[in-house]
Every structure is written in C-alpha cells, then in structure tokens.
C-alpha cells in the first residue's frame, strides 16, 4: 500500500505570508497527487490535482509542484480564509484506492 | 449545481449496524465513481471505500474490509454505506465524494457536508 507523509504537521503564519507544505509518498506515484483544504464542519475542497493543475475557481495564490515521490503545496499572500488543514492525496492506483496524508494545520500566528 | 447530501448518521452501540445514504443531484450520477471518506474526532481524513459508476467494482480500506459495504442505486441517484459490526473506532464524520477523471487523473471534485456516526456504549 502507498503511504503518504506530510510536513510540517502544523505551522503558524500571518496574513500575507508565503507558506510551503511538503508531501511525500512511500513509492513512485508520478504526478498523481491532489491537494485539499478542510475547515471544521465544512466539506473538504479540492485545490490542486495532478500535482500542479489548479482546480477551476481556486485562487492563483495556490500552486503545486513535484513528481515521483516528493511534492509541494505553496500558498502565497496567505488570506484569512486559508487558515485550515491541508491534505495531500495520492490517486496513482488504478482501482481508485486513494490515500490521504495526515494533514498540515495552518493557523494564525 | 452538483449537490451531495449525506444522511443516516446516529449514535449506535458497538456491534450494531447503520446505513448511511448520500443523495446526489445536479449531475448524471450513473456516470461517476463515488467514494466514502471519514474523519474521526481530532484526526485527519481517511479514505474508506469506492464504487465504480455501474456498481460492479468496489474497493475498501483495510480498516473496514468485511464490515462496511458500499453500494449504489443509480435509478435513485443514491450512494449507500452499510456499516455492520460497528466499533468505537468507526466514530467519525462520513463524507461522500464524487470521483472525476480528467486528462487521465482522478480526484474528488465535489463533497457532501458529512454525517456523524458515533459508536458508544
């Protein structure tokens, strides 16, 4: 099974900051990597798919990069609505057996 | 617009059963695979199960295999999760999510708001 790790597990930042979250897979997943953010009591929201493609309607301050086993989500000019938990998800397996990373909580400094 | 609405969450005793539903609207339900994802209190998102668009293929996380069963009724645009032999660790908010394949890549583009299952004696 493919395992996902994320770092850091949490971080504190201020409005306007740039933050970077890292995700690593236990085996090669090419660029089959998605990013979501999730706020308590809300539905998770897709931000990035295929490692670097911005989902329609998502602000351009979100960007993703990486391939193989190492991936990065970058948020520039952090906004108040961006304080949430961020998850990576691998979708490499042909049977749609997805795996999420443990999450990175971004809170206000 | 696409809507997914989960229902059926409740407080149940360990060992009992529960069935969750996810009502879909705003898209051709029978064209999409569907997933269940859960979040236990204080924990992260955990993928639970997936069912293909025609219901012919189903896959599960090891933690629920043999106890939870995903199914769908395409005539009623509804996804189900039958939960048997419930354990304390099944306590979570359960989300249904649509799977979309775009350019050869799969991801969950729409999610419901979730339904809470509490397993407690």
PDB file of C-alpha atoms in Angstrom, chain A:
ATOM      1  CA  UNK A   1       0.000   0.000   0.000  1.00  0.00           C
ATOM      2  CA  UNK A   2       1.091   3.544  -0.713  1.00  0.00           C
ATOM      3  CA  UNK A   3       1.672   5.613   2.431  1.00  0.00           C
ATOM      4  CA  UNK A   4       1.697   9.399   2.472  1.00  0.00           C
ATOM      5  CA  UNK A   5       3.521  11.697   4.860  1.00  0.00           C
ATOM      6  CA  UNK A   6       3.310  15.469   5.234  1.00  0.00           C
ATOM      7  CA  UNK A   7       5.475  18.083   6.898  1.00  0.00           C
ATOM      8  CA  UNK A   8       5.140  20.045   8.953  1.00  0.00           C
ATOM      9  CA  UNK A   9       2.155  18.697  10.881  1.00  0.00           C
ATOM     10  CA  UNK A  10       1.246  22.260  11.797  1.00  0.00           C
ATOM     11  CA  UNK A  11       2.501  25.767  11.257  1.00  0.00           C
ATOM     12  CA  UNK A  12       1.644  29.282  12.327  1.00  0.00           C
ATOM     13  CA  UNK A  13       1.624  32.103   9.825  1.00  0.00           C
ATOM     14  CA  UNK A  14       0.354  35.618   9.333  1.00  0.00           C
ATOM     15  CA  UNK A  15      -1.887  37.113   6.666  1.00  0.00           C
ATOM     16  CA  UNK A  16       0.286  37.936   3.670  1.00  0.00           C
ATOM     17  CA  UNK A  17       2.883  35.261   4.389  1.00  0.00           C
ATOM     18  CA  UNK A  18       4.002  32.545   1.990  1.00  0.00           C
ATOM     19  CA  UNK A  19       3.739  29.007   3.312  1.00  0.00           C
ATOM     20  CA  UNK A  20       5.038  25.741   1.914  1.00  0.00           C
ATOM     21  CA  UNK A  21       3.760  22.282   2.768  1.00  0.00           C
ATOM     22  CA  UNK A  22       5.561  19.117   1.738  1.00  0.00           C
ATOM     23  CA  UNK A  23       4.052  15.732   0.937  1.00  0.00           C
ATOM     24  CA  UNK A  24       5.974  12.519   0.336  1.00  0.00           C
ATOM     25  CA  UNK A  25       4.763   9.157  -0.932  1.00  0.00           C
ATOM     26  CA  UNK A  26       6.243   5.803   0.066  1.00  0.00           C
ATOM     27  CA  UNK A  27       6.595   4.812  -3.575  1.00  0.00           C
ATOM     28  CA  UNK A  28       6.613   6.358  -7.013  1.00  0.00           C
ATOM     29  CA  UNK A  29       3.273   7.980  -7.896  1.00  0.00           C
ATOM     30  CA  UNK A  30       4.342  10.101 -10.886  1.00  0.00           C
ATOM     31  CA  UNK A  31       2.194  13.229 -10.582  1.00  0.00           C
ATOM     32  CA  UNK A  32      -0.962  11.515  -9.323  1.00  0.00           C
ATOM     33  CA  UNK A  33      -1.171  13.825  -6.348  1.00  0.00           C
ATOM     34  CA  UNK A  34      -4.018  16.074  -5.244  1.00  0.00           C
ATOM     35  CA  UNK A  35      -4.307  18.754  -2.558  1.00  0.00           C
ATOM     36  CA  UNK A  36      -7.360  19.676  -0.500  1.00  0.00           C
ATOM     37  CA  UNK A  37      -8.102  22.065   2.275  1.00  0.00           C
ATOM     38  CA  UNK A  38     -10.571  21.392   5.021  1.00  0.00           C
ATOM     39  CA  UNK A  39     -12.198  23.549   7.648  1.00  0.00           C
ATOM     40  CA  UNK A  40     -14.095  22.160  10.660  1.00  0.00           C
ATOM     41  CA  UNK A  41     -17.740  21.459   9.848  1.00  0.00           C
ATOM     42  CA  UNK A  42     -17.232  22.061   6.143  1.00  0.00           C
ATOM     43  CA  UNK A  43     -16.766  19.842   3.130  1.00  0.00           C
ATOM     44  CA  UNK A  44     -13.157  19.365   2.017  1.00  0.00           C
ATOM     45  CA  UNK A  45     -12.303  21.438  -1.040  1.00  0.00           C
ATOM     46  CA  UNK A  46     -10.092  20.432  -3.952  1.00  0.00           C
ATOM     47  CA  UNK A  47      -7.288  22.896  -4.660  1.00  0.00           C
ATOM     48  CA  UNK A  48      -4.791  21.176  -6.933  1.00  0.00           C
ATOM     49  CA  UNK A  49      -4.926  17.979  -8.988  1.00  0.00           C
ATOM     50  CA  UNK A  50      -2.253  16.163 -10.973  1.00  0.00           C
ATOM     51  CA  UNK A  51       0.349  17.749  -8.677  1.00  0.00           C
ATOM     52  CA  UNK A  52       0.248  21.187 -10.296  1.00  0.00           C
ATOM     53  CA  UNK A  53      -3.096  21.810 -12.013  1.00  0.00           C
ATOM     54  CA  UNK A  54      -5.221  24.447 -10.321  1.00  0.00           C
ATOM     55  CA  UNK A  55      -8.843  23.440  -9.880  1.00  0.00           C
ATOM     56  CA  UNK A  56     -11.320  25.795 -11.508  1.00  0.00           C
ATOM     57  CA  UNK A  57     -12.279  28.646  -9.207  1.00  0.00           C
ATOM     58  CA  UNK A  58      -9.299  28.248  -6.867  1.00  0.00           C
ATOM     59  CA  UNK A  59      -7.242  31.428  -6.411  1.00  0.00           C
ATOM     60  CA  UNK A  60      -3.886  31.587  -8.154  1.00  0.00           C
ATOM     61  CA  UNK A  61      -2.080  32.119  -4.838  1.00  0.00           C
ATOM     62  CA  UNK A  62      -2.235  28.327  -4.530  1.00  0.00           C
ATOM     63  CA  UNK A  63       0.317  26.345  -6.501  1.00  0.00           C
ATOM     64  CA  UNK A  64       1.617  22.797  -6.506  1.00  0.00           C
ATOM     65  CA  UNK A  65       4.752  21.143  -7.760  1.00  0.00           C
ATOM     66  CA  UNK A  66       6.616  17.878  -7.689  1.00  0.00           C
ATOM     67  CA  UNK A  67       6.700  14.456  -9.247  1.00  0.00           C
ATOM     68  CA  UNK A  68       7.743  10.963  -8.310  1.00  0.00           C
ATOM     69  CA  UNK A  69       7.651  10.870  -4.528  1.00  0.00           C
ATOM     70  CA  UNK A  70       8.093  14.475  -3.398  1.00  0.00           C
ATOM     71  CA  UNK A  71       5.514  17.218  -3.722  1.00  0.00           C
ATOM     72  CA  UNK A  72       4.935  20.747  -2.506  1.00  0.00           C
ATOM     73  CA  UNK A  73       1.939  22.995  -1.980  1.00  0.00           C
ATOM     74  CA  UNK A  74       2.727  26.696  -1.809  1.00  0.00           C
ATOM     75  CA  UNK A  75       0.338  29.412  -0.707  1.00  0.00           C
ATOM     76  CA  UNK A  76       1.478  32.961  -1.368  1.00  0.00           C
ATOM     77  CA  UNK A  77      -0.099  36.040   0.195  1.00  0.00           C
ATOM     78  CA  UNK A  78      -1.944  33.977   2.803  1.00  0.00           C
ATOM     79  CA  UNK A  79      -5.527  35.156   3.332  1.00  0.00           C
ATOM     80  CA  UNK A  80      -7.759  34.774   6.413  1.00  0.00           C
ATOM     81  CA  UNK A  81      -9.875  32.128   4.658  1.00  0.00           C
ATOM     82  CA  UNK A  82      -6.760  29.998   4.079  1.00  0.00           C
ATOM     83  CA  UNK A  83      -6.378  29.061   7.732  1.00  0.00           C
ATOM     84  CA  UNK A  84      -7.371  25.409   7.568  1.00  0.00           C
ATOM     85  CA  UNK A  85      -5.929  21.916   7.418  1.00  0.00           C
ATOM     86  CA  UNK A  86      -4.331  20.835   4.145  1.00  0.00           C
ATOM     87  CA  UNK A  87      -4.207  17.251   2.903  1.00  0.00           C
ATOM     88  CA  UNK A  88      -2.397  15.619   0.055  1.00  0.00           C
ATOM     89  CA  UNK A  89      -3.979  12.584  -1.623  1.00  0.00           C
ATOM     90  CA  UNK A  90      -2.455  10.044  -3.984  1.00  0.00           C
ATOM     91  CA  UNK A  91      -4.573   8.732  -6.847  1.00  0.00           C
ATOM     92  CA  UNK A  92      -1.939   6.580  -8.532  1.00  0.00           C
ATOM     93  CA  UNK A  93      -3.591   3.192  -8.107  1.00  0.00           C
ATOM     94  CA  UNK A  94      -5.789   2.006 -10.970  1.00  0.00           C
ATOM     95  CA  UNK A  95      -8.502   0.803  -8.595  1.00  0.00           C
ATOM     96  CA  UNK A  96      -9.223   4.305  -7.241  1.00  0.00           C
ATOM     97  CA  UNK A  97      -7.907   3.331  -3.807  1.00  0.00           C
ATOM     98  CA  UNK A  98      -6.870   6.775  -2.668  1.00  0.00           C
ATOM     99  CA  UNK A  99      -4.700   7.562   0.341  1.00  0.00           C
ATOM    100  CA  UNK A 100      -4.538  10.834   2.232  1.00  0.00           C
ATOM    101  CA  UNK A 101      -1.606  12.331   4.016  1.00  0.00           C
ATOM    102  CA  UNK A 102      -2.003  13.040   7.739  1.00  0.00           C
ATOM    103  CA  UNK A 103      -2.670  16.731   7.169  1.00  0.00           C
ATOM    104  CA  UNK A 104      -0.973  20.048   7.890  1.00  0.00           C
ATOM    105  CA  UNK A 105      -2.827  22.543  10.040  1.00  0.00           C
ATOM    106  CA  UNK A 106      -2.201  26.180   9.170  1.00  0.00           C
ATOM    107  CA  UNK A 107      -3.233  28.553  11.913  1.00  0.00           C
ATOM    108  CA  UNK A 108      -2.893  32.208  12.681  1.00  0.00           C
ATOM    109  CA  UNK A 109       0.302  33.386  14.340  1.00  0.00           C
TER     110      UNK A 109
END
